[in-house]
mmCIF file of C-alpha atoms in Angstrom:
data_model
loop_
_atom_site.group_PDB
_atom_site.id
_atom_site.type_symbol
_atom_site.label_atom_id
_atom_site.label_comp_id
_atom_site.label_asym_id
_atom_site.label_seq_id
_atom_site.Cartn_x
_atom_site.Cartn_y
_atom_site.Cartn_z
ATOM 1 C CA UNK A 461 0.601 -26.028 -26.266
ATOM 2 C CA UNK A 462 2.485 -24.262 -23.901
ATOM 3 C CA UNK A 463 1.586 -21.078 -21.979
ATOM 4 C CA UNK A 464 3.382 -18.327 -20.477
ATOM 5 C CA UNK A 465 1.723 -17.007 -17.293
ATOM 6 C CA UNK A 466 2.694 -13.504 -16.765
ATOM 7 C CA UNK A 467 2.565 -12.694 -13.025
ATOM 8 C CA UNK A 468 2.890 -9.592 -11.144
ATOM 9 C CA UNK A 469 6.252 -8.845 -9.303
ATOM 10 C CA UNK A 470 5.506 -10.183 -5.836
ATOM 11 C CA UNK A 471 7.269 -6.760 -4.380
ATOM 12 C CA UNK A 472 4.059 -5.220 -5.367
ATOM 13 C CA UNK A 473 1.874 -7.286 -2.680
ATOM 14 C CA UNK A 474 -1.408 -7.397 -4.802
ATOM 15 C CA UNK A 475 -2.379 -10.067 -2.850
ATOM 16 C CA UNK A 476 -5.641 -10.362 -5.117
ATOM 17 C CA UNK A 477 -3.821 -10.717 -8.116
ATOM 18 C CA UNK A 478 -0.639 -12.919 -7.156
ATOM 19 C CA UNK A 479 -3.931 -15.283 -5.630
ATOM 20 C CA UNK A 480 -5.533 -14.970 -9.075
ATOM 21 C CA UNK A 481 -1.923 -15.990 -10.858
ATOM 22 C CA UNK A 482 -1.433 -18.988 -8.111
ATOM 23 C CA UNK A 483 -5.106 -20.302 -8.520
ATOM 24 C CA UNK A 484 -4.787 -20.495 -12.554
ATOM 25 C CA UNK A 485 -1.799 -21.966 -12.099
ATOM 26 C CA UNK A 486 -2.939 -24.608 -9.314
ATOM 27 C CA UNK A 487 -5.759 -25.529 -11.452
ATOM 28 C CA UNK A 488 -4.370 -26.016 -15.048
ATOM 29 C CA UNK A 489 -4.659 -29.195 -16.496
ATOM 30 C CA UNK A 490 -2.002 -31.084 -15.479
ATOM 31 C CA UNK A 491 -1.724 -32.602 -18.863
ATOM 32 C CA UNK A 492 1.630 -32.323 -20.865
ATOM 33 C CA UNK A 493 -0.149 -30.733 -23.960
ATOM 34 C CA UNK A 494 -1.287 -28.009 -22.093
ATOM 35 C CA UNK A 495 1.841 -26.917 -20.209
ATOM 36 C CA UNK A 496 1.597 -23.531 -17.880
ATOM 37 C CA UNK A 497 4.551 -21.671 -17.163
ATOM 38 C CA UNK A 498 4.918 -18.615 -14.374
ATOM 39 C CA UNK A 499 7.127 -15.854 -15.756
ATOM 40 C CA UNK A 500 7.929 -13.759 -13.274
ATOM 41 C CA UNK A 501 11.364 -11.849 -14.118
ATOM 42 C CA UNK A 502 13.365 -10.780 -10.669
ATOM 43 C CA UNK A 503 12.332 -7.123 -9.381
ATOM 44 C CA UNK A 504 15.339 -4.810 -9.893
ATOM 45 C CA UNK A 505 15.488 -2.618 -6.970
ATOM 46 C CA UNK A 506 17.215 0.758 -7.735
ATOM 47 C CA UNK A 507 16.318 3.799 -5.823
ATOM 48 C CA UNK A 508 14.757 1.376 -2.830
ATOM 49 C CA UNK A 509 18.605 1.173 -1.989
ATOM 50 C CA UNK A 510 18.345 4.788 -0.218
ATOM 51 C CA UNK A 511 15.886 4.510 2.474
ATOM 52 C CA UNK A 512 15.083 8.299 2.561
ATOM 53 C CA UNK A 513 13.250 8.207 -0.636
ATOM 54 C CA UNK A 514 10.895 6.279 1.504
ATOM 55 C CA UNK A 515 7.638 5.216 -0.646
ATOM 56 C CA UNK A 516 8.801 7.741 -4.235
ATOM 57 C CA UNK A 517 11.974 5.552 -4.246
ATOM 58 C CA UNK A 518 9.192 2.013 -4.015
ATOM 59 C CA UNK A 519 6.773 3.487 -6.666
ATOM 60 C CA UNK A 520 9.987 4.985 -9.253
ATOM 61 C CA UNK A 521 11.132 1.436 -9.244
ATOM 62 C CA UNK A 522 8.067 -0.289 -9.959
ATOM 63 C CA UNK A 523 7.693 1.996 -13.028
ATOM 64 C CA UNK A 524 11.184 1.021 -14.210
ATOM 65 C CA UNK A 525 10.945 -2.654 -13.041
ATOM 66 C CA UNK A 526 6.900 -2.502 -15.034
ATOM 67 C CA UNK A 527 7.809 -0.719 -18.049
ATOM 68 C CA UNK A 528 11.308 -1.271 -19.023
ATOM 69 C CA UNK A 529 12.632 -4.303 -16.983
ATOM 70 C CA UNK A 530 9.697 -6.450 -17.950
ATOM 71 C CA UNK A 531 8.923 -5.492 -21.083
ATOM 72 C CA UNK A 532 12.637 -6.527 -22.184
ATOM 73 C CA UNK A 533 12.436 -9.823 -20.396
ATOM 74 C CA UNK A 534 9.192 -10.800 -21.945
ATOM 75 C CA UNK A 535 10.611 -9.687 -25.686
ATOM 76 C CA UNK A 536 13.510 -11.956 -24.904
ATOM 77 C CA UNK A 537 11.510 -15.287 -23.793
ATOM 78 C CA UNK A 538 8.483 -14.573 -26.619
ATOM 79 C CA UNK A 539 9.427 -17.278 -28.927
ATOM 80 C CA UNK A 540 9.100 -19.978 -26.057
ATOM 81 C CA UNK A 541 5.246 -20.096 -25.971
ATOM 82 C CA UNK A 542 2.792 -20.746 -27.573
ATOM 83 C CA UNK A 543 0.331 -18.261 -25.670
ATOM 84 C CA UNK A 544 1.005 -15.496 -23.603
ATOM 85 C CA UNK A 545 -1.826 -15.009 -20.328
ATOM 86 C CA UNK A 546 -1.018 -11.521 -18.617
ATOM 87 C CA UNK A 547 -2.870 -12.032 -15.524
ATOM 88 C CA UNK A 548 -3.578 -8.143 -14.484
ATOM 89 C CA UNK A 549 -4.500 -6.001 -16.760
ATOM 90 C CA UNK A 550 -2.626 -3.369 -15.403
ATOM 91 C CA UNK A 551 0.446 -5.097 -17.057
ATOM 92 C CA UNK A 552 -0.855 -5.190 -20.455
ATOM 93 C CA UNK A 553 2.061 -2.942 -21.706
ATOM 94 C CA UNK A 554 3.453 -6.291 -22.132
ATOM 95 C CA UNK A 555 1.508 -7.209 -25.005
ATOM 96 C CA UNK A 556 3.773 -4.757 -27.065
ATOM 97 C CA UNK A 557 6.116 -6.541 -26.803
ATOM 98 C CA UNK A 558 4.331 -10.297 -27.241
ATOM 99 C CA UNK A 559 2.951 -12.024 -30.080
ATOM 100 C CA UNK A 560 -0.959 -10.203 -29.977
ATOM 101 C CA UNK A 561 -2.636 -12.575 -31.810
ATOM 102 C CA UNK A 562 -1.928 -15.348 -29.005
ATOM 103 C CA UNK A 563 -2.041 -13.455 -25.625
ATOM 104 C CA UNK A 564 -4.814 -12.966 -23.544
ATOM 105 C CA UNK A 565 -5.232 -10.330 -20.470
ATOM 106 C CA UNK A 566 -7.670 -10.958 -17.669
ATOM 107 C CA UNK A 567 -9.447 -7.465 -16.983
ATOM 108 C CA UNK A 568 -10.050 -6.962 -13.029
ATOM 109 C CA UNK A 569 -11.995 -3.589 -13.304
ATOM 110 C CA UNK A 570 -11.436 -0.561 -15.157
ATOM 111 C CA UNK A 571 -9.574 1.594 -12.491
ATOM 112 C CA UNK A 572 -6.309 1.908 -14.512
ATOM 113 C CA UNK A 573 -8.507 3.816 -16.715
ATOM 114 C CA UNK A 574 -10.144 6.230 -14.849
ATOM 115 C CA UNK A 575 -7.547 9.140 -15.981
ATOM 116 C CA UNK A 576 -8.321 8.440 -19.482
ATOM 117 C CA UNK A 577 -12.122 7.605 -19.445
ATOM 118 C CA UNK A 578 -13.372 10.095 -17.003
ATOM 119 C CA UNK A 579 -10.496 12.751 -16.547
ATOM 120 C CA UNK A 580 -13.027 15.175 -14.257
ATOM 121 C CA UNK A 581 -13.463 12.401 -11.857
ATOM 122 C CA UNK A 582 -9.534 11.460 -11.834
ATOM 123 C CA UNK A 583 -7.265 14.197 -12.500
ATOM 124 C CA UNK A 584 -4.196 13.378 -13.111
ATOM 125 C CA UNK A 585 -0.581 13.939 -14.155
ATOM 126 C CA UNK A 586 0.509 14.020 -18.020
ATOM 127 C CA UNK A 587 3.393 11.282 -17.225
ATOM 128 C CA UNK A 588 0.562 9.352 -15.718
ATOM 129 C CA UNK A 589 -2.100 9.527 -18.503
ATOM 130 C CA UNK A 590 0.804 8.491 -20.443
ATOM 131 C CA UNK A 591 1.406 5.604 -18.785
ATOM 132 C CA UNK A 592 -2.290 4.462 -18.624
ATOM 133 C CA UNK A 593 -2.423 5.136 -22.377
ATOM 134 C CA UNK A 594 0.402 2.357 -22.460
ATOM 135 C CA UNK A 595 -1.608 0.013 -21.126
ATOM 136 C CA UNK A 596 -4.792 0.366 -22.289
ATOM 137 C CA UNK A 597 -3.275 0.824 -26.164
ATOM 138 C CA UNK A 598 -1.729 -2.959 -25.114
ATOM 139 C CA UNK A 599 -4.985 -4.359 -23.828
ATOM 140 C CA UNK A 600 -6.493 -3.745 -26.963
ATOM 141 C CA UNK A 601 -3.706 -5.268 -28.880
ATOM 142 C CA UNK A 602 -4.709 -8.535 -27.085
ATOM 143 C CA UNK A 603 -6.246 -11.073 -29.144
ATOM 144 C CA UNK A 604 -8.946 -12.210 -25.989
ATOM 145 C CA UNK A 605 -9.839 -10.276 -22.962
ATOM 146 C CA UNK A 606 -11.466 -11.908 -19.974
ATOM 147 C CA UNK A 607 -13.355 -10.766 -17.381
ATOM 148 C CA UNK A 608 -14.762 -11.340 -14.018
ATOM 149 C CA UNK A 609 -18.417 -10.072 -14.074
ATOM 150 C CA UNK A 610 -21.137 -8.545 -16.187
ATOM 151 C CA UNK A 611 -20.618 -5.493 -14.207
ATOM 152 C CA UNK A 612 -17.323 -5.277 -15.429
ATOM 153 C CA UNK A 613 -18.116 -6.050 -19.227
ATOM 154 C CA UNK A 614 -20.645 -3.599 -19.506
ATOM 155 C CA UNK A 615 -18.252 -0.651 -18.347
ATOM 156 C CA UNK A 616 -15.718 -1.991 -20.788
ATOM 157 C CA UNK A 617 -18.258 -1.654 -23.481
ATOM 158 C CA UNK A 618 -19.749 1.257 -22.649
ATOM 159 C CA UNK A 619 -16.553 3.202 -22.285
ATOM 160 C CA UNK A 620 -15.778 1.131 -25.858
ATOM 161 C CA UNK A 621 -12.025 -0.061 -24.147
ATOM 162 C CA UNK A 622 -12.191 -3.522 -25.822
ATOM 163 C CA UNK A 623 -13.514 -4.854 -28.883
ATOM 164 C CA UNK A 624 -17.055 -6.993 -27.509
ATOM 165 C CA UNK A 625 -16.257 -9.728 -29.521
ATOM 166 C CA UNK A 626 -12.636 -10.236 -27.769
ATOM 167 C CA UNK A 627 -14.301 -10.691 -24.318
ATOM 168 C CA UNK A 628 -14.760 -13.917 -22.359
ATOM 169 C CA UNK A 629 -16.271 -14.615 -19.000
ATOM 170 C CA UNK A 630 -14.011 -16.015 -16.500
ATOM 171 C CA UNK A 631 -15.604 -15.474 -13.100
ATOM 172 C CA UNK A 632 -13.425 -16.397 -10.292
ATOM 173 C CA UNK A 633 -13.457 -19.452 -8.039
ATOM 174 C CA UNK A 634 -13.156 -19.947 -4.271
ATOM 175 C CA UNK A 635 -10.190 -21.998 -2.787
ATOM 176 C CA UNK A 636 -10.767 -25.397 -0.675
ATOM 177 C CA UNK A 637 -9.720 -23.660 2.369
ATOM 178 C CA UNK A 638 -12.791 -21.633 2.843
ATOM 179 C CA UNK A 639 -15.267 -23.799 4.120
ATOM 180 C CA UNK A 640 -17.504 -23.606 7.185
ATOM 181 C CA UNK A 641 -15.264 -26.455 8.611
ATOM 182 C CA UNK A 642 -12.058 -25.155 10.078
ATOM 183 C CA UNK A 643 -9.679 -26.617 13.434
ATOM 184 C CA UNK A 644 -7.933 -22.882 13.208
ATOM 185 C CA UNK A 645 -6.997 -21.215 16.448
ATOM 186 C CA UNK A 646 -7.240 -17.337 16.253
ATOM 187 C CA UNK A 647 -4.482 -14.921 17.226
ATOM 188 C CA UNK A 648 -4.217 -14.087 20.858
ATOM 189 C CA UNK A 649 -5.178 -10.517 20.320
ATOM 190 C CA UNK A 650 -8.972 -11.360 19.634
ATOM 191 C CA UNK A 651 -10.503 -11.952 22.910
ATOM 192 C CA UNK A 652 -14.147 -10.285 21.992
ATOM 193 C CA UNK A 653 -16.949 -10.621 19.193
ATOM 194 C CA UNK A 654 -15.470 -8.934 16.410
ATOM 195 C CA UNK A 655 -16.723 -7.665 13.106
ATOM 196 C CA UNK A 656 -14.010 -7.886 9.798
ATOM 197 C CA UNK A 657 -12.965 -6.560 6.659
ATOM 198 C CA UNK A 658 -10.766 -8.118 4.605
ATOM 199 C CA UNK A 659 -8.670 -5.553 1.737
ATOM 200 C CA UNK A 660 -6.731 -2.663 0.926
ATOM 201 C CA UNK A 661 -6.601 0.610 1.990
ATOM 202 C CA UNK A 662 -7.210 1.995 -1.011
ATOM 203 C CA UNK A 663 -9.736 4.865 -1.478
ATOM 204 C CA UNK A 664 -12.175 2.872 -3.179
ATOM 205 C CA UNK A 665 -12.503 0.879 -0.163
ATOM 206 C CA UNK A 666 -14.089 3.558 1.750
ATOM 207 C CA UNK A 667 -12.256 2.763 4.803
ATOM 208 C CA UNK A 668 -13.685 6.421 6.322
ATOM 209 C CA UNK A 669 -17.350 4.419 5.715
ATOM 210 C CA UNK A 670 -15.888 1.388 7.918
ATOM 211 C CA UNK A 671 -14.688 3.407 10.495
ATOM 212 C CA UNK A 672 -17.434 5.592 11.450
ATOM 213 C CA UNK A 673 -19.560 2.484 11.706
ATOM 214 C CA UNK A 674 -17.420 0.722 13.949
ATOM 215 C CA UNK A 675 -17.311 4.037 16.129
ATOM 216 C CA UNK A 676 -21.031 4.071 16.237
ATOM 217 C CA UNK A 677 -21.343 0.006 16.917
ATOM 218 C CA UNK A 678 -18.782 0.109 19.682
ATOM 219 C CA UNK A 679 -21.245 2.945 21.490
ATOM 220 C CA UNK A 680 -23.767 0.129 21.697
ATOM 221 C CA UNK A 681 -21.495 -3.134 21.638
ATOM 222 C CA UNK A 682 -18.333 -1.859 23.865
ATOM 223 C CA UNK A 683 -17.326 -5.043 23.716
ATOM 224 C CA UNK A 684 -17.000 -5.525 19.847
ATOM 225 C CA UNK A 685 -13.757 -5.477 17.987
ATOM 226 C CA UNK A 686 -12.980 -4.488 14.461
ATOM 227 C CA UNK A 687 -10.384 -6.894 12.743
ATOM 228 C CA UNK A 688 -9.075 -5.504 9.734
ATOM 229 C CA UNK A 689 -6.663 -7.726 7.427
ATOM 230 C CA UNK A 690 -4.456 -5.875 4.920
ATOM 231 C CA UNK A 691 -3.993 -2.990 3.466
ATOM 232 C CA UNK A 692 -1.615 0.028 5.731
ATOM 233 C CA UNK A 693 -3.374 3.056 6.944
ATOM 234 C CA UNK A 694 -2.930 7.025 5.209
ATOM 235 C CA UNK A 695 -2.451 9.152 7.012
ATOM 236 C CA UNK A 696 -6.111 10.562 6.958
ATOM 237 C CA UNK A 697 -6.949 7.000 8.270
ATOM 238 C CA UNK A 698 -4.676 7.266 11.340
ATOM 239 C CA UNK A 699 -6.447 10.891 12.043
ATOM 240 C CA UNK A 700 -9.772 9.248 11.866
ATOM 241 C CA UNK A 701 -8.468 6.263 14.513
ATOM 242 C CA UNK A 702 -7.523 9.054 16.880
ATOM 243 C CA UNK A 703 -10.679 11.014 16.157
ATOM 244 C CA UNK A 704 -12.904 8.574 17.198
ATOM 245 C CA UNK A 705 -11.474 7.594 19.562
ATOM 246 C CA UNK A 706 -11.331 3.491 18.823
ATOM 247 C CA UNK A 707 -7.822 2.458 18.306
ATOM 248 C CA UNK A 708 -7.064 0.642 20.914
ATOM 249 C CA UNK A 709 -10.327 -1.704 19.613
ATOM 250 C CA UNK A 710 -9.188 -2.308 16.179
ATOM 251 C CA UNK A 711 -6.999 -5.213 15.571
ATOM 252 C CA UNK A 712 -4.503 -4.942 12.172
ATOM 253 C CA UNK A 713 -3.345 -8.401 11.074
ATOM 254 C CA UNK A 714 -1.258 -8.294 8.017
ATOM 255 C CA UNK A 715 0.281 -11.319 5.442
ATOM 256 C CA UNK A 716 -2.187 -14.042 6.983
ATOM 257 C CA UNK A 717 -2.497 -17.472 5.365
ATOM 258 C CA UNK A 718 -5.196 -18.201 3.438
ATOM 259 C CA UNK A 719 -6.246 -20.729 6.360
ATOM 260 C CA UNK A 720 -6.566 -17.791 9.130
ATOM 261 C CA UNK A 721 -8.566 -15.492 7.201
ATOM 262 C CA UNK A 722 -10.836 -18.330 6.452
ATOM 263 C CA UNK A 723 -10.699 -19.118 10.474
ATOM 264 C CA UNK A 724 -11.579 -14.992 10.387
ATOM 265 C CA UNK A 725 -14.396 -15.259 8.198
ATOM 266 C CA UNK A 726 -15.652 -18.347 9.957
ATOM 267 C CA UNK A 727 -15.631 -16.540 13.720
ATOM 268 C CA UNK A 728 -16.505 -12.978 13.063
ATOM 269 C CA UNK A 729 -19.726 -11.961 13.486
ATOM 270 C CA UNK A 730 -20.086 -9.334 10.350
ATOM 271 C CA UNK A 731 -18.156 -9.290 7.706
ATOM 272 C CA UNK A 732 -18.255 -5.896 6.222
ATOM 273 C CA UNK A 733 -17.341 -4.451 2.480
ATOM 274 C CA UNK A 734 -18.110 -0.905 2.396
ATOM 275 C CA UNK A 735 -16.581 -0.097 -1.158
ATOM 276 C CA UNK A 736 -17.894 2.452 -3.544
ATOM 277 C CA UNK A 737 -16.611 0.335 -6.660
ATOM 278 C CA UNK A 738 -15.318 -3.169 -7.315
ATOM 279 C CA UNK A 739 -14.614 -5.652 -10.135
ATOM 280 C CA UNK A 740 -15.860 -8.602 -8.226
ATOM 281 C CA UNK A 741 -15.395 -9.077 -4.133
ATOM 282 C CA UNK A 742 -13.251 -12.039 -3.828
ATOM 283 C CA UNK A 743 -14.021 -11.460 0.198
ATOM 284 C CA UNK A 744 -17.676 -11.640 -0.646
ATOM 285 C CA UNK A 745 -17.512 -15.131 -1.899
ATOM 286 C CA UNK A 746 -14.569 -16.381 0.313
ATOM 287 C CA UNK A 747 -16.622 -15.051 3.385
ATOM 288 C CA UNK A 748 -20.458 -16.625 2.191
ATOM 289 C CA UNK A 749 -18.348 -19.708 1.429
ATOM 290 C CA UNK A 750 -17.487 -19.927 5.255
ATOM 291 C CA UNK A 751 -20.583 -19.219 5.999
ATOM 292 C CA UNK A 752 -20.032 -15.826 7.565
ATOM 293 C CA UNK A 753 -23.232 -12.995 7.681
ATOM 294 C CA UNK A 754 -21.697 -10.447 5.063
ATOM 295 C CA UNK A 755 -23.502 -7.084 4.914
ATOM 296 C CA UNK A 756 -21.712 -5.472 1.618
ATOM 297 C CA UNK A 757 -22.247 -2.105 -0.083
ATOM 298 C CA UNK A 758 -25.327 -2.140 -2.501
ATOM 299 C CA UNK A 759 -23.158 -1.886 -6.016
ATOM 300 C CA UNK A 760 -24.381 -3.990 -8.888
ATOM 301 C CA UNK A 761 -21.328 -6.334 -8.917
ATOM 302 C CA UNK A 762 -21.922 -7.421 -5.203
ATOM 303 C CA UNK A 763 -26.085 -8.167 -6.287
ATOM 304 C CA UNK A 764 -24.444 -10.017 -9.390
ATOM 305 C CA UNK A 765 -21.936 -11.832 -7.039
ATOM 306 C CA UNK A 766 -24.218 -12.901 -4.209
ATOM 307 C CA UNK A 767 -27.736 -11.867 -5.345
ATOM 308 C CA UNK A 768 -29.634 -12.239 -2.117
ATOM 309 C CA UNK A 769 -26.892 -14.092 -0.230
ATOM 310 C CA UNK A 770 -25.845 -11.135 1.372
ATOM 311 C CA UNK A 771 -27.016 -7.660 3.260
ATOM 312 C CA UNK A 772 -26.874 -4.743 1.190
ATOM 313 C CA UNK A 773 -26.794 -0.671 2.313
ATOM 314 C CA UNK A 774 -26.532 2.131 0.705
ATOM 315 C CA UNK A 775 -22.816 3.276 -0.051
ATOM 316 C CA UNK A 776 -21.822 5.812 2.557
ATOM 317 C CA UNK A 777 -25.041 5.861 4.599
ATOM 318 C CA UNK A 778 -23.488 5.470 8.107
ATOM 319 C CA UNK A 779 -27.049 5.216 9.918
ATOM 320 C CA UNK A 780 -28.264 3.027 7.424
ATOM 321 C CA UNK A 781 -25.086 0.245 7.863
ATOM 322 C CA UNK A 782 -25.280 0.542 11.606
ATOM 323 C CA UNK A 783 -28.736 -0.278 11.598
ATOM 324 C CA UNK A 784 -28.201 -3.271 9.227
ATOM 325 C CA UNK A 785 -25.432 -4.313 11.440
ATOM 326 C CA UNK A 786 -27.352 -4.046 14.984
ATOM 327 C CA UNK A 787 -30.037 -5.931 13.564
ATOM 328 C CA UNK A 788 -28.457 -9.534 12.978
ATOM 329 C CA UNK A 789 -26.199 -8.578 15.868
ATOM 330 C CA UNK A 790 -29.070 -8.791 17.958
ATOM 331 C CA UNK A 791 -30.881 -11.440 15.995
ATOM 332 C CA UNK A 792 -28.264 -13.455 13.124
ATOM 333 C CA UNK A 793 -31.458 -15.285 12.292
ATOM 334 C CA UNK A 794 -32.832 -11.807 10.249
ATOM 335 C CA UNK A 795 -29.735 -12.541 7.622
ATOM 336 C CA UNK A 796 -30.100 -15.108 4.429
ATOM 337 C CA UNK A 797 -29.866 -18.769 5.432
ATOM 338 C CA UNK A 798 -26.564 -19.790 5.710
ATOM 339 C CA UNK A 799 -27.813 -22.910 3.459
ATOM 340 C CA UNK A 800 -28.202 -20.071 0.459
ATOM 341 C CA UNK A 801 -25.071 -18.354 1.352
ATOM 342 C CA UNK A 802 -23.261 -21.380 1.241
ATOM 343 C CA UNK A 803 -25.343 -22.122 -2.002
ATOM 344 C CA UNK A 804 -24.265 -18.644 -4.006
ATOM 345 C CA UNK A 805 -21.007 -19.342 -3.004
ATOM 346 C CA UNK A 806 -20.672 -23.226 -4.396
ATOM 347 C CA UNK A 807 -21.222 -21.836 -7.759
ATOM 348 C CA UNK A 808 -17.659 -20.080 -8.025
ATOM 349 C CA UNK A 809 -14.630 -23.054 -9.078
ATOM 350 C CA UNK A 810 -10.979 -21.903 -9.458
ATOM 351 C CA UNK A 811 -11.269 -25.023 -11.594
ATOM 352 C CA UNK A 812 -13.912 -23.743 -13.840
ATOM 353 C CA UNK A 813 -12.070 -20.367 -14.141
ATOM 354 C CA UNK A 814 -8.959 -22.343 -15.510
ATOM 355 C CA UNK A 815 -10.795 -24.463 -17.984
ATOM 356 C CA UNK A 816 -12.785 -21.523 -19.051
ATOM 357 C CA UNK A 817 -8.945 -20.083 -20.151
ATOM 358 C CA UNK A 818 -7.350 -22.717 -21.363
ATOM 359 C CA UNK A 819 -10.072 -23.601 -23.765
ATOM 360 C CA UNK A 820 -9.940 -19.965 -25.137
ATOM 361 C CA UNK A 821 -6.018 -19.981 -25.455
ATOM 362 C CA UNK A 822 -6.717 -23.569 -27.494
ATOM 363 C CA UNK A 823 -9.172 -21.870 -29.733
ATOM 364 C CA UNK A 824 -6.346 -19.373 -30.356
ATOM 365 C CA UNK A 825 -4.301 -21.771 -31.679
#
């Protein structure tokens, strides 16, 4: 059997996903019947040419590159494969263009969605409704959908996206490098305890939440840093630097290997996740796995993730996440054991995740 494995374009930096592709692929049988190919088709760059356009002529490019560019690539290379696995779901227009009955998309969340499911919440343009339509209409073409969580299944079937009986479980794994043994020497510009997050920028992160804790830890720990990996600042995220006032205290590392943000996890003090919604936490995991305190929003996917492995507060309560904070600043011994944090975390396998796929793409056949 052999497999296409439909990656994002790397251009797009969803470092999340292009781990998610390299992991699958790392941990594939390596057994001649079961052959796993990337397909990846080159990113065309158009209006990125004229730097003017700035971020409109980035974003009208991946459109073209996402819905015309790979779509005719894929159409081309169909009768290669014997399965098709469309790692992000938010490429599923692909599958209109693929054999259905043999490819498989792997369902992150339901955020590509919103527009359609929940228009009040998520307003949005016609063109992009439209586009959304696309690729939900080509998710549920797909002959198996996987997913990372229960939390995730359970919005899929309650907003009836995918048929239930098309869903598998494919929870992620954790790679070898996060451990609690590391030899990793941190950058230069970390000279202080420090507390991290790890992730985008994007508004589901609740960045403002992050923020306006560190503001209010620095007032009792001047000497604490925030380290924050990924992601680029809006510009109402810049105002809020300025605003309170802690700039020159925040350290912005971007395009780290895998090794230093383990080295991160491993020295910080707090790792923090102050989302409002997620499909699983990679971070979570990768951070218990290293044996870092993690003190997390309190969403059912992080309780499903790390059940009592980690620290949860309420989403948004600023007082609440400082106190949380201060307390195993001052005393690390009022977190979970590191034993059961280490423990929760043993239970994800990239290797498991893989097998888990591959035997649903041999059922196919």
């Amino acid at each position: 059997m052999r497999t296409a494995l439909i990656c994002d374009y790397l251009e797009e930096q969803w470092h999340s996903m292009d781990l998610c592709a390299e992991m699958l692929f790392a941990h594939w049988r390596t057994d001649s019947r079961f052959q796993l190919d990337q397909v990846r088709p080159p990113f065309q760059p158009r209006l990125t040419w004229f730097p003017k356009l700035g971020k409109v002529a980035f974003n009208s490019d991946r459109l073209l590159n996402r819905f015309w560019d790979y779509p005719n690539y894929v159409k081309q290379i169909a009768y290669q494969f014997d399965a098709f696995h469309v790692c992000d779901h938010t490429y599923a227009q692909l599958v209109h263009e693929l054999p259905a009955n043999r490819t498989g998309v792997y369902c992150h969340d339901i955020d590509a969605f919103r527009s359609l499911i929940e228009p009040e919440q998520e307003p949005r343009p016609r063109w992009y409704r439209a586009m959304s339509q696309r690729i939900l209409d080509g998710l549920q073409k797909a002959a198996i959908v996987f997913y990372s969580t229960e939390t995730v299944r359970q919005q899929i079937e309650h907003y009836q996206l995918v048929d239930c009986d098309r869903l598998i479980h494919a929870p992620y794994g954790i790679s070898p490098e996060f451990s609690i043994e590391s030899n990793e020497v941190l950058p230069e510009a970390i000279q202080s305890p420090f507390i991290l997050h790890v992730g985008s920028c994007i508004p589901r992160k609740r960045i403002d939440v992050l923020l306006d804790v560190f503001a209010e830890l620095s007032q009792a720990h001047p000497e604490l840093q925030l380290v924050k990996v990924s992601g680029e600042w809006t510009d109402e995220q810049n105002q809020q630097l300025d605003r309170l006032n802690i700039r020159a205290k925040v350290i912005h590392l971007w395009n780290l290997p895998t090794s230093m943000i383990a080295a991160l996890y491993r020295r910080a003090e707090v790792v923090l996740l102050t989302s409002e919604a997620e499909g699983f936490g990679l971070p979570l995991i990768e951070s218990l796995a290293c044996g870092a305190i993690a003190v997390v929003s309190d969403l059912p996917v992080f309780r499903e993730v790390a059940k009592d492995a980690a620290i949860y507060c309420p989403v948004g309560n600023i007082s609440a996440w400082v106190k949380a904070i201060v307390t195993v600043l001052n005393n690390p011994n009022q977190a979970p054991a590191q034993s059961r944090r280490l423990e929760i975390a043993s239970q994800y396998s990239w290797q498991k995740h893989a097998e888990i796929i591959r035997q649903a793409y041999l059922r196919l056949g």
